[in-house]
């Protein structure tokens, strides 16, 4: 555990907290089922810009090449999302729910799901609806965005350490190794980068 | 602070500031799923609430449940303490319902196959798109080929409503239920032909002096109140006769175990009846008052001496006599169990007729310990789709076959017609909760049938073998998330105070993801196909309330009564004056079948092969539970029982792994372990059914154990009913290297 560094405390509206909120919000959308309501040309261009600003030029180029070659990028992503996260032959690659990996004996709605939702509530947040469980990676990133937006970076750290990283690392490996598409590979790379605790 | 320097620096750089403007713009296009709420103190939502009205469907006995629910999550299932059926007891499968509910492999969203049928590439689509596509494709087929261009394979309580829509309103006669054509249909029609009513499992075992099971393996086949009746009977001192080629769990408790040669049961039963008649050990008074055609039967079966049957059944004549004498000595208080899954050898109608006739010979109808139908609650309302104007063109009528078929059409006739186009093409297929790949013999023909369809729609809770062949795959609420089935009956032991109960399945938790109930799905498709004005109820709740209203009940009333309404019952014993046992049945004769119960020999195993027998496991319900984590842990595969002498000859040891080849050269896809035992005949092997799914979407159950159904390629069609007998296939074992 790294000692808390007061120099890095943030206040609402500070650049780093706001920036982090937007990044988490963006990554949450990357982990949401691709819907034309948000996943449009602008989204994909922004994704490439973000990669350039992170000095990930080769990944940005990879996305660019795909976009040039694919007549229907939205459908491509929908099929890949379904394969990776919903249902697939031979099998779904990485169900995006924490409880599958930790504390749930391979089931949905395990102990981790409950702890995750409790954490949201104790921070003054909750799910807008019950369609997906609290430990869907998309919700966890949305929650992190909400916390960051309020400048509560310490809480984001606590959440990441206690409830997010323990399962995300397994999830990340599966997607990273088996994603057939740069979009998801790059997305989980970025999520890893923005959630990783480093010495 | 754990955000590393690189990231922190990055966040502070101008480059992010530049990027963050479009980022925020992009992010603002979608609503967040995590929203600000008033602060909730820790520990809120932690009260575990009891949800009532659950009715299990891990198997089709359907025990009454309550759910322990915490913060919207089902954490435990228990028997409903108010139940006078299963009571507080539920079985291992019932407990494991939670693992089905929260199985990550479960279907969550409508899926469209953008790959090939059988090798699907799924794409999640909206309900709107899915329903439009299903309706337009199905309507297109009806317009082009007529309603009989559709086939439907339904199974389970939730499939009844859509089945009636397609059968009655759309008008396809091509409906086939596995529960009839691969399970109990033969039993029902054979008893109807004999005593005018389907038997259920209505033998009064708790109060019987003798219980006879033919193929029934209670303890491996677990139905809670059914087992209570059986065990109470044993506890009360009933003698137990078990006729089975295998030393089953029930055989282990038996006073007499008849290690019969498979397929010869009718010969055994005929010899018992003949012996009882010849030796004046039958119930003359009953037969005179209620028998029809008794003399004809008596004469017709007179050739069946104990010795003749002994030679055919490969059991000692003295043992058949012992069984007959034990039954006679305790008649009429004997339970001749009608069985449940009875489609075995293609001669099963005759065996079931024999069981019903033997019950009559012993006078065991309506008496303590005999065949007794409970007097359950009455007066329920009906919900049904209206009949359209179409004329029925049922395949069994066109073929002039199977006049004693259960309701619907024999599955094989539908498959034959679809594959040949004769007498008409079948180009659309609706599969609702059934997995015909693991229920009907000859999987390759089923797959070819599916491949020739213009459109295949599946509705299920889980991916199964057959869902791989769907064009559109729709996710249904499980039995823990919906309203439908009305469970009614009486207390399980007729010796107890007579009571009746009524309950209706209610959801214990809300459906997650985008799962929908069968009434909603059917109505939405019906509307889009142009049948909106025919819809009988608008919701699953309305359906259940309409049915309950006839009995003066409602969902609200049942909820207020903890999920189960109990009312005074009636004494079930006695039979009406006009109750008749048709020992000889002229209707059968008119259709070209034997009027009296008749033994029809079955094919023998070729040299080097053994008959493949299968049955139920206590912790699985056929293929439906193979992906359940808890049940898989309890029984991950289905070892094959091999006789110890045979094993020695084949050089097999307990625990060896083997694959199988059947008489048609079909090889098993997987292997399983060998269980070497003296408790099975030398001419047969045995395994539990419902393992080794070919669908890799089943993370847990895929290729675990051997799919016995894959080895059942040869059909044995029961000539009276058209049901598929599945124990006339033969295998040899190949030791896996």
Coordinates of C-alpha atoms in Angstrom, one line a residue, chain A residues 88-171:
Chain A
X88 CA -20.9 -17.6 -28.1
X89 CA -19.9 -20.8 -29.7
X90 CA -17.7 -22.4 -28.5
X91 CA -18.2 -20.4 -25.4
X92 CA -18.4 -16.9 -24.1
X93 CA -14.9 -15.6 -23.6
X94 CA -15.2 -13.3 -20.5
X95 CA -18.5 -12.7 -18.8
X96 CA -18.1 -9.1 -17.6
X97 CA -19.3 -9.8 -14.1
X98 CA -17.0 -9.7 -11.1
X99 CA -18.9 -12.5 -9.3
X100 CA -18.0 -15.0 -12.0
X101 CA -14.3 -14.6 -11.0
X102 CA -14.3 -13.9 -7.3
X103 CA -16.6 -15.0 -4.4
X104 CA -19.4 -16.3 -6.5
X105 CA -18.4 -19.9 -7.2
X106 CA -18.8 -19.1 -10.9
X107 CA -22.3 -17.8 -10.6
X108 CA -23.9 -14.4 -11.2
X109 CA -25.2 -12.5 -8.1
X110 CA -22.6 -13.8 -5.7
X111 CA -21.2 -12.2 -2.6
X112 CA -19.1 -9.8 -4.6
X113 CA -22.2 -8.5 -6.4
X114 CA -23.7 -7.7 -3.0
X115 CA -20.6 -6.0 -1.7
X116 CA -20.2 -4.0 -4.9
X117 CA -23.8 -2.6 -4.7
X118 CA -23.3 -1.9 -1.0
X119 CA -20.2 0.1 -1.8
X120 CA -22.2 2.2 -4.4
X121 CA -24.9 2.9 -1.9
X122 CA -22.6 3.8 0.9
X123 CA -21.1 6.4 -1.5
X124 CA -24.5 7.7 -2.3
X125 CA -25.1 6.0 -5.6
X126 CA -27.2 3.1 -6.9
X127 CA -28.1 1.4 -10.1
X128 CA -30.6 3.2 -12.3
X129 CA -32.3 -0.1 -13.1
X130 CA -32.0 -3.8 -12.4
X131 CA -31.3 -5.0 -15.9
X132 CA -27.6 -5.8 -15.3
X133 CA -26.1 -6.6 -11.9
X134 CA -24.0 -4.1 -10.0
X135 CA -20.7 -6.0 -10.8
X136 CA -21.0 -5.6 -14.5
X137 CA -17.8 -3.9 -15.5
X138 CA -19.7 -1.1 -17.3
X139 CA -21.5 -0.2 -14.0
X140 CA -18.2 -0.3 -12.1
X141 CA -16.6 2.1 -14.5
X142 CA -19.7 4.4 -14.4
X143 CA -19.5 4.4 -10.7
X144 CA -15.8 5.3 -10.8
X145 CA -16.7 8.1 -13.2
X146 CA -19.3 9.4 -10.7
X147 CA -16.8 9.3 -7.8
X148 CA -14.1 11.0 -9.8
X149 CA -16.6 13.7 -10.9
X150 CA -17.1 14.5 -7.3
X151 CA -13.3 14.5 -6.7
X152 CA -13.5 11.5 -4.4
X153 CA -10.3 9.9 -5.7
X154 CA -9.6 8.1 -2.5
X155 CA -12.8 6.3 -2.7
X156 CA -12.0 5.3 -6.3
X157 CA -8.7 3.9 -5.0
X158 CA -10.5 1.9 -2.3
X159 CA -13.0 0.6 -4.7
X160 CA -10.4 -0.4 -7.3
X161 CA -8.3 -2.1 -4.7
X162 CA -11.1 -4.0 -2.8
X163 CA -13.7 -4.8 -5.4
X164 CA -12.4 -4.1 -8.9
X165 CA -8.9 -5.2 -9.5
X166 CA -9.2 -8.7 -7.8
X167 CA -11.5 -9.9 -10.6
X168 CA -10.6 -7.5 -13.4
X169 CA -7.1 -9.0 -13.7
X170 CA -8.6 -12.4 -14.6
X171 CA -11.1 -10.8 -16.9

